[in-house]
Coordinates of C-alpha atoms in Angstrom, one line a residue:
X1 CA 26.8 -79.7 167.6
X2 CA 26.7 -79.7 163.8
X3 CA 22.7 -80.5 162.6
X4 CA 23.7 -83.4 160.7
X5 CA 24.5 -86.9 163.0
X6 CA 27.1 -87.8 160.0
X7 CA 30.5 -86.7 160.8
X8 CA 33.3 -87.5 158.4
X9 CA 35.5 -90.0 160.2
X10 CA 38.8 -88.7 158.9
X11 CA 38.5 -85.7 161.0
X12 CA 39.3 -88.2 163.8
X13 CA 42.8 -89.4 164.9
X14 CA 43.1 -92.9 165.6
X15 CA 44.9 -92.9 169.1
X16 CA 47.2 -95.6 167.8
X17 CA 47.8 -97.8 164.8
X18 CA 48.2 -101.4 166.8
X19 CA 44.7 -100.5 167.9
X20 CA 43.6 -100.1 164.4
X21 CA 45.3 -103.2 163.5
X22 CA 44.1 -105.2 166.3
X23 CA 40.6 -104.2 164.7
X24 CA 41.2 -105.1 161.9
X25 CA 42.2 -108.8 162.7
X26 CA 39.5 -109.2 164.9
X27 CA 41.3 -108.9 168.2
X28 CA 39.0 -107.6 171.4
X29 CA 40.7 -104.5 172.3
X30 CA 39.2 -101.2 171.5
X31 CA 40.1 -98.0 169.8
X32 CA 39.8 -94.6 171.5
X33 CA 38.3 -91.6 169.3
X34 CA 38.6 -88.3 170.5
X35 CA 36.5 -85.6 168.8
X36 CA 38.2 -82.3 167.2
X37 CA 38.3 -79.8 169.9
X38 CA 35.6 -77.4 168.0
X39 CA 33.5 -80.2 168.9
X40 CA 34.0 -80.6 172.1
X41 CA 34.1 -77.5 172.9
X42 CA 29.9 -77.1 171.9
X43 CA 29.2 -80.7 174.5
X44 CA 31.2 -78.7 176.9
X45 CA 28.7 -75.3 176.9
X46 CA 27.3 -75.7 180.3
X47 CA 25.5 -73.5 182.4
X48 CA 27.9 -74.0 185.5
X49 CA 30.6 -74.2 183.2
X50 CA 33.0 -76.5 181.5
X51 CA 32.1 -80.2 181.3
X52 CA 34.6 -83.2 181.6
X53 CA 34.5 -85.5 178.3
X54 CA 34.1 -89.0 179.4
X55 CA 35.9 -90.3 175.9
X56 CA 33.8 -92.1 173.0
X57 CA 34.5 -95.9 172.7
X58 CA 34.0 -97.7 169.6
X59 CA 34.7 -101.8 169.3
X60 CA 35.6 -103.9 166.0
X61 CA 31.8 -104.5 165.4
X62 CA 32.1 -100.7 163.6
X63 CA 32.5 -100.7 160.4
X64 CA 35.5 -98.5 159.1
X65 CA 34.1 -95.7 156.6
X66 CA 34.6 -91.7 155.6
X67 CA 31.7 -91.3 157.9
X68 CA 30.3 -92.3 160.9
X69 CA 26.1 -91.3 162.6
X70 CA 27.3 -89.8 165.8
X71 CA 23.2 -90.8 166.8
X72 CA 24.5 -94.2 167.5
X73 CA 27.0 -92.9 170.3
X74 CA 26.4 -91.5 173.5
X75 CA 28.9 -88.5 174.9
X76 CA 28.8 -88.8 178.7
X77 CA 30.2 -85.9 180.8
X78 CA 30.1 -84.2 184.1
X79 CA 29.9 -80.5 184.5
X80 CA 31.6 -78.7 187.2
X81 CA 27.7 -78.5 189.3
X82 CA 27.2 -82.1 189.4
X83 CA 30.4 -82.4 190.9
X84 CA 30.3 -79.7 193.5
X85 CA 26.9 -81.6 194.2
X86 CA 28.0 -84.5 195.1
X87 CA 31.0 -83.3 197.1
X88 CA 28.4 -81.2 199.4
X89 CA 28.0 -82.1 202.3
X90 CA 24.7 -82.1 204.9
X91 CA 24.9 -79.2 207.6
X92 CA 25.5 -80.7 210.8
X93 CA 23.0 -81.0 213.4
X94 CA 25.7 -78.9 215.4
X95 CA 25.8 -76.4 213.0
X96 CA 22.6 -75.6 213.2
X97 CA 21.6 -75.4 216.8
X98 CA 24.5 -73.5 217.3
X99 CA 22.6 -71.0 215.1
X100 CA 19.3 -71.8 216.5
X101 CA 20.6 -70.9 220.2
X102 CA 22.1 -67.7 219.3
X103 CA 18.7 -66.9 217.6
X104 CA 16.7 -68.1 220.6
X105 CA 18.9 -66.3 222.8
X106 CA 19.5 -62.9 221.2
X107 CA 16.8 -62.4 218.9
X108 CA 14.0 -64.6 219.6
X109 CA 11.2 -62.2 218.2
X110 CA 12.7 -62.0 214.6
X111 CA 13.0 -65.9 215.2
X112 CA 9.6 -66.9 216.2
X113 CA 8.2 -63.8 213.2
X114 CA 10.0 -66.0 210.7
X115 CA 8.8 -68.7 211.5
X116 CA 5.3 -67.7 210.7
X117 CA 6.0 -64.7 208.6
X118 CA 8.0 -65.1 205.3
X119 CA 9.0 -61.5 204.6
X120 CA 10.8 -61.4 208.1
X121 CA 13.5 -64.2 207.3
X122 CA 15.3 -61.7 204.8
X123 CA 16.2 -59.8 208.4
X124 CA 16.6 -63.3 209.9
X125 CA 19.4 -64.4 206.7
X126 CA 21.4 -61.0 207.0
X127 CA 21.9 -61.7 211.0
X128 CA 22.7 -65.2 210.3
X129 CA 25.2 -64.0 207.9
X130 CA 26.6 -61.9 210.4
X131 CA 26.8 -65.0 212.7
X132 CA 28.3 -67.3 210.9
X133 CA 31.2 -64.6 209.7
X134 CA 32.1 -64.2 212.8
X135 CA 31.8 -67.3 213.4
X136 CA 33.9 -69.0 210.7
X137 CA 31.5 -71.6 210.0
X138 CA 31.8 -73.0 206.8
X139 CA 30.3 -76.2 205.2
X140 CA 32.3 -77.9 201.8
X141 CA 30.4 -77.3 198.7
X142 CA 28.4 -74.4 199.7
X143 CA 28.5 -70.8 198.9
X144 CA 28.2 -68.1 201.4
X145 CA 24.5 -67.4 199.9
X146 CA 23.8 -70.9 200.0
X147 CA 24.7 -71.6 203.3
X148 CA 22.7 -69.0 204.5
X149 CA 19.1 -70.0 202.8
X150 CA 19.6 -73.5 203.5
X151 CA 20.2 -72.8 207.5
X152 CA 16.8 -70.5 207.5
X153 CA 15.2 -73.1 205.7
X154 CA 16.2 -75.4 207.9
X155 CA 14.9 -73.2 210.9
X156 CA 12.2 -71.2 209.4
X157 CA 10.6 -72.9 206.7
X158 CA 6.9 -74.3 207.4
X159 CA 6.9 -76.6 204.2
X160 CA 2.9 -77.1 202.5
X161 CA 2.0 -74.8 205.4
X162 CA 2.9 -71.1 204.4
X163 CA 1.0 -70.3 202.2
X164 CA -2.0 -70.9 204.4
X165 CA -0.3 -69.0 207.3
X166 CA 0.0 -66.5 205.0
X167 CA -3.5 -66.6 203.3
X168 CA -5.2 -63.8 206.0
X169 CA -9.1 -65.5 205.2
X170 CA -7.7 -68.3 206.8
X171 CA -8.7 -68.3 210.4
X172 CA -7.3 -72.1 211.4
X173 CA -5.1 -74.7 210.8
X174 CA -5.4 -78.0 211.6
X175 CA -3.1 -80.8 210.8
X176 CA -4.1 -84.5 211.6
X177 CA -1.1 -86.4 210.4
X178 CA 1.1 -85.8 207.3
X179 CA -1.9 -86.9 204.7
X180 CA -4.6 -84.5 206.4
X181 CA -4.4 -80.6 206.7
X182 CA -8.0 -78.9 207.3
X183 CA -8.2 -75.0 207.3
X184 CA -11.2 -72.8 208.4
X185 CA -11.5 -69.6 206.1
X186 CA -14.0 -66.8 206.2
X187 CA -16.5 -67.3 204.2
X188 CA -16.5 -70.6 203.2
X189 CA -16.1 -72.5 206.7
X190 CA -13.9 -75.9 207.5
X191 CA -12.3 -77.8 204.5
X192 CA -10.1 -80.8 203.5
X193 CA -7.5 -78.9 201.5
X194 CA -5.6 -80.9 199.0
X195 CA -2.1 -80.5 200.6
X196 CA 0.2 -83.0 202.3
X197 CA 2.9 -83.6 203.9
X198 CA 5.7 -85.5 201.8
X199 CA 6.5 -87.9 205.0
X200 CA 6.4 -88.0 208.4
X201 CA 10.2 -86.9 208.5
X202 CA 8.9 -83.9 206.8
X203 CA 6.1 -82.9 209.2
X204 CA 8.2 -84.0 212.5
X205 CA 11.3 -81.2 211.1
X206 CA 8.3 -78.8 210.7
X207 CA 6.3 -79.5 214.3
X208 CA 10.2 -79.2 216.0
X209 CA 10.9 -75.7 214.1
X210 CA 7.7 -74.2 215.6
X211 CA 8.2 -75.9 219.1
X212 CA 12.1 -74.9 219.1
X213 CA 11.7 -71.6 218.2
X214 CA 8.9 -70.9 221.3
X215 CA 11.4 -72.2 223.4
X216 CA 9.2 -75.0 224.2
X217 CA 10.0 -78.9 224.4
X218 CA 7.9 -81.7 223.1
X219 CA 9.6 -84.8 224.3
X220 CA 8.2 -88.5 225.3
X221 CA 7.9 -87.4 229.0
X222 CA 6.1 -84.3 227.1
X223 CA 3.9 -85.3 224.2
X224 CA 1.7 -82.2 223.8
X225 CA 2.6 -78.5 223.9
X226 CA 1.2 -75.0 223.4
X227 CA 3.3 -72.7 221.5
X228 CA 2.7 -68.8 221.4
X229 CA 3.5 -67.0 218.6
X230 CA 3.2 -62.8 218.3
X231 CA 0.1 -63.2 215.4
X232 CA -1.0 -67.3 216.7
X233 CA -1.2 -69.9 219.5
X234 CA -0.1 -73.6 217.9
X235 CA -0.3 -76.8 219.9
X236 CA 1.2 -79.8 218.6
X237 CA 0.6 -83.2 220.4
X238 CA 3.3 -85.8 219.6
X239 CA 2.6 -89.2 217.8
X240 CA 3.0 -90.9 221.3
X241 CA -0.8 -89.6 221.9
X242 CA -2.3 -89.4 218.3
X243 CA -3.2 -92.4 216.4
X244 CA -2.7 -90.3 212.9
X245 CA 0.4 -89.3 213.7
X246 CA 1.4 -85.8 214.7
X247 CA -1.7 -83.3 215.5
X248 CA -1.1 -79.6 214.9
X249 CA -3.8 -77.0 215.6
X250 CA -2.8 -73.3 215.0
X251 CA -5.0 -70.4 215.4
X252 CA -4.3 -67.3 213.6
X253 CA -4.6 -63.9 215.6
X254 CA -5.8 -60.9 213.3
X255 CA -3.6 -57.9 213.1
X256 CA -6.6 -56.1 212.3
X257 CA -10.7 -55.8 212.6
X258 CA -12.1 -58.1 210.0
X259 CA -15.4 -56.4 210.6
X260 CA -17.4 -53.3 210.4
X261 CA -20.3 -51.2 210.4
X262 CA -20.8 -52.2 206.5
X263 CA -19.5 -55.5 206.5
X264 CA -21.4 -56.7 209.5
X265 CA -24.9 -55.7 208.1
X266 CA -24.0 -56.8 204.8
X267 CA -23.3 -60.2 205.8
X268 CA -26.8 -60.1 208.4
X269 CA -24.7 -60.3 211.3
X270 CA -26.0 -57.5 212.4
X271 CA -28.9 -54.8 212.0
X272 CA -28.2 -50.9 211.6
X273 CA -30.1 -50.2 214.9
X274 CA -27.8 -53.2 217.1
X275 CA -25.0 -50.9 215.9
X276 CA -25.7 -47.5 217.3
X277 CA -27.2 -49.6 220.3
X278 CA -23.3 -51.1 220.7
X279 CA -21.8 -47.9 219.9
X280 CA -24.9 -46.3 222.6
X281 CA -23.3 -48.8 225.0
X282 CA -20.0 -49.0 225.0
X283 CA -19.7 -44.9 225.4
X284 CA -22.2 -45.2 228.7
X285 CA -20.0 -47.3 230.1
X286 CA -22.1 -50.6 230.0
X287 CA -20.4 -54.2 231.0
X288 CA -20.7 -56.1 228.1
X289 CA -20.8 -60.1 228.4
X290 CA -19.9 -61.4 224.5
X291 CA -20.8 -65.2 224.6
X292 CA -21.1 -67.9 222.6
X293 CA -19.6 -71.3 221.1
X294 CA -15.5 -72.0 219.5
X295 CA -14.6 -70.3 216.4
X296 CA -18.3 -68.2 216.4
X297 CA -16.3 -64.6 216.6
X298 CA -16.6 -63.3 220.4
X299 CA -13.1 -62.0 219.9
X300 CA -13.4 -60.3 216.9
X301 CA -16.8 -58.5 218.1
X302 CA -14.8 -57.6 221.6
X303 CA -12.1 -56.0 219.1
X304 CA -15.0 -54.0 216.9
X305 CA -16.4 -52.8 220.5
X306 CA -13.0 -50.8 221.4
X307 CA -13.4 -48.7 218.7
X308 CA -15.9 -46.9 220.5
X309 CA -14.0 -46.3 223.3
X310 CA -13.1 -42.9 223.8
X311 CA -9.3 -42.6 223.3
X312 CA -8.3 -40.4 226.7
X313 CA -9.6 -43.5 228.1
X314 CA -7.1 -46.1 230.3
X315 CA -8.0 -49.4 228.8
X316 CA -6.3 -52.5 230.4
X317 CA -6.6 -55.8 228.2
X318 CA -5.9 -59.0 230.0
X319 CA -5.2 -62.1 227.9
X320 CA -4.2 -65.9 228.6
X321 CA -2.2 -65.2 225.0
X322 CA -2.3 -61.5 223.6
X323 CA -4.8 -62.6 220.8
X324 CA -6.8 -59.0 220.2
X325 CA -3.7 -57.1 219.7
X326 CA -5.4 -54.1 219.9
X327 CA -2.5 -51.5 220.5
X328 CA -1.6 -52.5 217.1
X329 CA -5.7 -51.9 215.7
X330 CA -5.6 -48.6 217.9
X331 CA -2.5 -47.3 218.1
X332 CA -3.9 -43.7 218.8
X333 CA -6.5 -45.4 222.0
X334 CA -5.0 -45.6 225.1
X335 CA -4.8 -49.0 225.5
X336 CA -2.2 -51.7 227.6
X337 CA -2.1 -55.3 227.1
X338 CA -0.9 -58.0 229.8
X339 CA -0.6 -61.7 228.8
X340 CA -0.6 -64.0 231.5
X341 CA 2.9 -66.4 231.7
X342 CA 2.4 -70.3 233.0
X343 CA 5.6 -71.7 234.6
X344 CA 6.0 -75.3 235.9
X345 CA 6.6 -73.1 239.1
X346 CA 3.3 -72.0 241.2
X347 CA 5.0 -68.8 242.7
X348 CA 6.5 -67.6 239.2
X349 CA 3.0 -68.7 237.4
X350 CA 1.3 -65.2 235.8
X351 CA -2.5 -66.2 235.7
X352 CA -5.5 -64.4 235.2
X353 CA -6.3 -63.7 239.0
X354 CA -2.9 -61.9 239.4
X355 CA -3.1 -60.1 235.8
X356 CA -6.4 -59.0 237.5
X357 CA -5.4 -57.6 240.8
X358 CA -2.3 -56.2 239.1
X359 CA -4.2 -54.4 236.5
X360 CA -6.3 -51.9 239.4
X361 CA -2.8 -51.0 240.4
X362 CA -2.1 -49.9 236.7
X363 CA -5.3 -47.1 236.9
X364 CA -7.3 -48.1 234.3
X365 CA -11.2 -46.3 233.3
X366 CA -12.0 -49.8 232.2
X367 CA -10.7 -53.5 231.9
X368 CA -11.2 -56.3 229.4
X369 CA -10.6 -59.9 229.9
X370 CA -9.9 -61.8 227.2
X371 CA -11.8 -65.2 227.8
X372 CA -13.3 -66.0 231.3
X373 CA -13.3 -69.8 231.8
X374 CA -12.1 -70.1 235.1
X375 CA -11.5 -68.9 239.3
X376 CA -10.6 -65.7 237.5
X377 CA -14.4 -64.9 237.1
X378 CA -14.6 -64.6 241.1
X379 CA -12.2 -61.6 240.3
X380 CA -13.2 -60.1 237.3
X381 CA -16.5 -59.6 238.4
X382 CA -15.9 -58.0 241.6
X383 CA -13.9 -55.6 239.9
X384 CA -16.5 -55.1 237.4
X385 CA -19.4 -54.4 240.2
X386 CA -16.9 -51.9 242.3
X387 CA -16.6 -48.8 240.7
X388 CA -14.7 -49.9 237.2
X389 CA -17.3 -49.9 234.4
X390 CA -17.1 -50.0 230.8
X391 CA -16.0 -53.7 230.9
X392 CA -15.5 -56.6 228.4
X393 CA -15.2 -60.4 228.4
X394 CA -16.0 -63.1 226.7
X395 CA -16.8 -66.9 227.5
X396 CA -18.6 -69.8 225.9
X397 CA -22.0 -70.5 226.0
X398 CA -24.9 -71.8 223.9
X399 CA -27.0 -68.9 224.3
X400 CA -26.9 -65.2 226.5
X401 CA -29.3 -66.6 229.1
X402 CA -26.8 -69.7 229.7
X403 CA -23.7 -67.8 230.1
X404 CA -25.4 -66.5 232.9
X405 CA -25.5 -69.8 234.7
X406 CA -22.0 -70.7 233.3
X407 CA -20.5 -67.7 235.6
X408 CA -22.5 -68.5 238.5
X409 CA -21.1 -72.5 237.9
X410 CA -17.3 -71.1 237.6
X411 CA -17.5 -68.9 241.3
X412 CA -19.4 -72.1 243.0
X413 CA -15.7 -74.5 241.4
X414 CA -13.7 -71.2 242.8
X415 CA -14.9 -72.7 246.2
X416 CA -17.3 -69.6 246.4
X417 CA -20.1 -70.7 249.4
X418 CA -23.2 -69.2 248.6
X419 CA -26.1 -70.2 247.6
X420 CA -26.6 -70.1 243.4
X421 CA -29.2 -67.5 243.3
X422 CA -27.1 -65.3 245.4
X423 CA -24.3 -65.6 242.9
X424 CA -26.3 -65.1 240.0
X425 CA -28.0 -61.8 241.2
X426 CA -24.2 -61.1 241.6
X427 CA -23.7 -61.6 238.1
X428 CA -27.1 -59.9 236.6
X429 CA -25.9 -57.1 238.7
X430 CA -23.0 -56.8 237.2
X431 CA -23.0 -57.1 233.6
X432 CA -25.7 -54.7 231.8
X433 CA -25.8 -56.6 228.4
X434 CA -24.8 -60.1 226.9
X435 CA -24.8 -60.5 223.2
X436 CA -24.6 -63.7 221.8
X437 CA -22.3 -65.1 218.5
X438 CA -23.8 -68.0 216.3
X439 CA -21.7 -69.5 213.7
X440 CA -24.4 -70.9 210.7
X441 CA -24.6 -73.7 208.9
X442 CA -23.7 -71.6 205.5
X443 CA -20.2 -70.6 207.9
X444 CA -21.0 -67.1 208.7
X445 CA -21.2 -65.6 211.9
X446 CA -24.2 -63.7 212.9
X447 CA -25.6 -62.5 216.7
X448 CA -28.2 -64.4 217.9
X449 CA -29.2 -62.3 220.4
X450 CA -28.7 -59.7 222.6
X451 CA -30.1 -59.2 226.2
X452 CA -30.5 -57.1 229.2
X453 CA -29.8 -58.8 232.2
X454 CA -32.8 -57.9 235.2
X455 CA -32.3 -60.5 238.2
X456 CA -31.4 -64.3 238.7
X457 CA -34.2 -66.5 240.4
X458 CA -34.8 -69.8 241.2
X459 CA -31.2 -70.5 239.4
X460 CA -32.5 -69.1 236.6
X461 CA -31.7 -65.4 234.6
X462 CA -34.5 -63.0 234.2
X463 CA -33.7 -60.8 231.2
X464 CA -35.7 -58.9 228.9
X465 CA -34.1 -59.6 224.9
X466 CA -33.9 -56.7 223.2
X467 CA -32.6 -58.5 219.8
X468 CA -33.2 -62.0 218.5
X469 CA -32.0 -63.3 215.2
X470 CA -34.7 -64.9 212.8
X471 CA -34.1 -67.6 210.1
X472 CA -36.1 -66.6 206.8
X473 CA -35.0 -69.0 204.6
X474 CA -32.2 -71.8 203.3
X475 CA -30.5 -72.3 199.9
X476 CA -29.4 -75.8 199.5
X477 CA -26.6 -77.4 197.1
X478 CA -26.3 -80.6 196.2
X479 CA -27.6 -80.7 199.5
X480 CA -25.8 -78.6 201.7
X481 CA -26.6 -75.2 202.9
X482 CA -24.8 -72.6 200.4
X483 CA -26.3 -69.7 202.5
X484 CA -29.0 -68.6 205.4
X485 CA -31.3 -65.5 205.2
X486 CA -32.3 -63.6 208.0
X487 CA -32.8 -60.8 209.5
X488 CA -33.1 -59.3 213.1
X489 CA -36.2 -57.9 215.2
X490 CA -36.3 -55.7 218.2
X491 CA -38.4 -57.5 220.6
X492 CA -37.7 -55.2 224.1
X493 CA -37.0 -51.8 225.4
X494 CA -34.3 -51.1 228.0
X495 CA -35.1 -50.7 231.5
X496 CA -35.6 -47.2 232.6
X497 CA -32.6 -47.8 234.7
X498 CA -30.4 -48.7 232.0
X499 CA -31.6 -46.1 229.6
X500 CA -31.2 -43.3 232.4
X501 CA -27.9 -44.8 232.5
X502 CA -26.9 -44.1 228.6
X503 CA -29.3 -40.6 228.9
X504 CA -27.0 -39.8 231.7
X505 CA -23.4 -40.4 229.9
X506 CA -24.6 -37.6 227.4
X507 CA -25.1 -40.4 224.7
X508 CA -26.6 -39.0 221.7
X509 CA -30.4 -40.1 221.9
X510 CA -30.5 -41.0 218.2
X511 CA -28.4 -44.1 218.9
X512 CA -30.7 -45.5 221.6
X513 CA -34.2 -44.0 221.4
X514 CA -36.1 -47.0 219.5
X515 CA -34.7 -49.2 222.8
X516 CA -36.9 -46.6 225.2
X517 CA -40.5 -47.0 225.4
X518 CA -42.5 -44.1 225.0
X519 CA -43.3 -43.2 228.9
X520 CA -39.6 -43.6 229.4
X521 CA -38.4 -41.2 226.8
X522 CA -41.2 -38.8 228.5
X523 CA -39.4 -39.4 231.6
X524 CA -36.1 -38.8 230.0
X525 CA -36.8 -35.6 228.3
X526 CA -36.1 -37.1 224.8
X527 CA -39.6 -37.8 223.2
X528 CA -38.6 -36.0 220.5
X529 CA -36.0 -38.7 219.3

């Protein structure tokens, strides 16, 4: 458009002369102007294209001159994209689980990856492509390309909550409604984040993409399902059972051991010495107990532990959901996981107790149970305490001694008859060492202790600890605790038994010796160390 707002009216053409006339005598009718086409042509520059002049109308009230302010007028016009827009049309419900199926069906890994991983749906859009081709399916108004991004996003995209399935600090995600999303991140602990959900349409599309793509259903008759995923385990409970509306808790899986030797004394969850006694440990074979409460890092600690593990070794990981991963952390270990599969049929139904009596079939050197909470304990430790050593699990507990009675508590509900204290020298017996996880109150996690187990009387553990966390000191902001310091003591020495048992696995002696007293190392033969 020219700079100036004056244009000189006799570059105009008055569309007729009875119009003019009529004008002039005051009649109602208007004349039409239609700018010079060099004009038009600079309204019409459009991104998309050419626009559509929607002609100028002037009335009587204008007074007739050489000039006229163009400032005064307003040039309406459409361009070619705000017509396509409103001539598309929505992609039918039909359209899309027609898609959906064939994903579920035929590739229901890339599905469920894209769902929760962002850099898989480029995969997921070129076999959709492919689909749809073959298919025919076409929708008016949309492009090839944009067909194809708005089906994936109609499938695979998580709205306000990628970029926190993406962020890798970020340990948990729970959703209480569409106005409240809390995360957990290393580091800093729980937290409100500032995100929300749009509307409740919004967060119901995104709860039904993760439950459709698990092949799961969450329906009336069904409010509340769990969902596994390769990297996390979701479950979603259904308004029908939350008063906030829609509930989403998703745990993230690591694809990798967020901790090491440095990192963990760094951070004061562990000493130098509790290292080499782990690493002393696991390569004599012990059966190590990891306890302690949700979210305090028993799984992560069971992961560190495999590293020692020598790799000629047969290691059989059973999981409720494959959580550790640990093929993936140790490609080079020889290591085979088994996830258990829950059916609403008890004969097809894959639980721990079967994973368990299926894995001493498989020849392993040593087996780890993901979580023990249940029958499955009767199990685990029998195979434990006959002639497969170098076993792992974990289970909750407030502290080492009280996992103890915990195990003894889950063979009495297994319908176990025997007296308690039989069980729990059962137990004792079987696992060498429990080590215990505390999550602080400044959101770290740090072991609290670590123990040798001796005997179980009067339905109580005997144990000697060997490790014990001590508080030093708080610093406070604005009232909370911003961070704990501490540091660990040695308070015990192993039993001559269980030190003749690391002596005897040809364990270097540098990585046990301050856990042998004196009279034992004489007896041992490694005073020296």
């Amino acid at each position: 458009m020219p700079q100036s707002n004056m244009i000189n009216f006799e570059d105009y053409i008055i569309k007729t002369s009875d119009e003019n006339k009529e004008m002039e005598q005051g009649g109602q009718s208007e004349s039409i102007l239609s700018l010079p086409e060099d004009q038009q042509k600079e309204i019409q520059k459009n991104e998309e294209g050419e626009g559509e002049i929607i002609p100028l109308v002037t009335s009587k009230k204008d007074k007739l001159s050489n000039e006229i302010d163009i400032s005064k007028y307003s040039y309406q016009y459409r361009t070619e994209k705000e017509i396509r827009y409103t001539e598309k049309k929505k992609i039918s419900l039909e359209i899309l689980n027609q898609v959906r199926e064939f994903l579920s069906n035929d590739h229901k890994k890339l599905f469920q990856e894209s769902i929760i991983n962002k850099k898989k749906r480029q995969n997921l859009s070129v076999i959709i492509s492919e689909f749809i081709s073959q298919k025919g399916i076409t929708v008016p108004g949309y492009t090839a390309d944009e067909l194809i991004k708005s089906i994936v996003d109609s499938l695979a995209g998580l709205d306000v909550l990628e970029d926190l399935i993406d962020n890798e600090k970020i340990t948990d995600i729970n959703v209480n409604g569409r106005e409240e999303i809390w995360v957990d991140e290393l580091g800093v602990g729980y937290y409100l984040t500032e995100r929300r959900f749009p509307n409740d349409e919004t967060l119901y599309s995104v709860a039904m993409k993760i439950v459709n793509a698990s092949g799961e259903s969450l329906t009336s008759s069904k409010p509340h399902v769990d969902c596994r995923y390769p990297t996390m385990r979701i479950n979603i409970a259904s308004d029908l059972i939350c008063g906030q509306g829609i509930s989403i808790s998703i745990r993230k899986f690591g694809t990798s051991v967020r901790i090491n030797d440095n990192s963990m004394i760094k951070s004061q969850q562990a000493s130098g010495e509790m290292l080499k006694a782990f690493e002393a440990f696991v390569k004599a074979k012990f059966n190590v107990l990891i306890v302690g409460p949700t979210g305090s890092g028993k799984t992560e600690l069971l992961k560190y532990l495999v590293k020692h593990v020598d790799n000629r070794e047969r290691l059989i990981m059973l999981e409720d959901t494959a959580e550790t991963r640990l093929k993936d952390i140790y490609p080079h270990k020889h290591i085979v996981s088994m996830e258990c599969r829950f059916t609403s049929d008890e004969d097809t139904t894959i639980d721990l107790t079967v994973l368990l009596k299926n894995a001493l079939r498989q020849n392993p050197t040593r087996i780890a149970v993901g979580e023990c909470r249940g029958p499955e304990a009767v199990n685990m430790i029998e195979i434990f305490n006959t002639g497969h050593e170098g076993g792992f699990t974990t289970a909750h507990s407030n502290s080492a001694p009280d996992a103890v009675k915990r195990l003894v508590m889950m063979c009495l509900r297994s319908g176990m008859k025997l007296d308690p204290d039989v069980i729990g020298k059962w137990v004792t017996s079987t696992f060498d060492v429990v080590i215990f996880q505390k999550k602080m109150e400044d959101h770290t996690r740090r072991i609290g202790e670590v123990v040798e187990l001796i005997n179980y009387e009067n339905n109580t553990p005997v144990f000697t600890r060997l490790f014990n966390l001590n508080v030093n000191q708080f610093e406070r902001e604005n009232g909370e605790v911003k961070k704990i310091h501490c540091s660990h003591e040695q308070q015990g020495f192993l039993s001559l038994e269980k030190a003749k048992k690391i002596f005897e696995a040809g364990v270097d002696p540098s990585l046990y010796s301050f856990l042998v007293s004196d009279a034992d190392k004489e007896a041992l033969g490694i005073e020296n160390f």
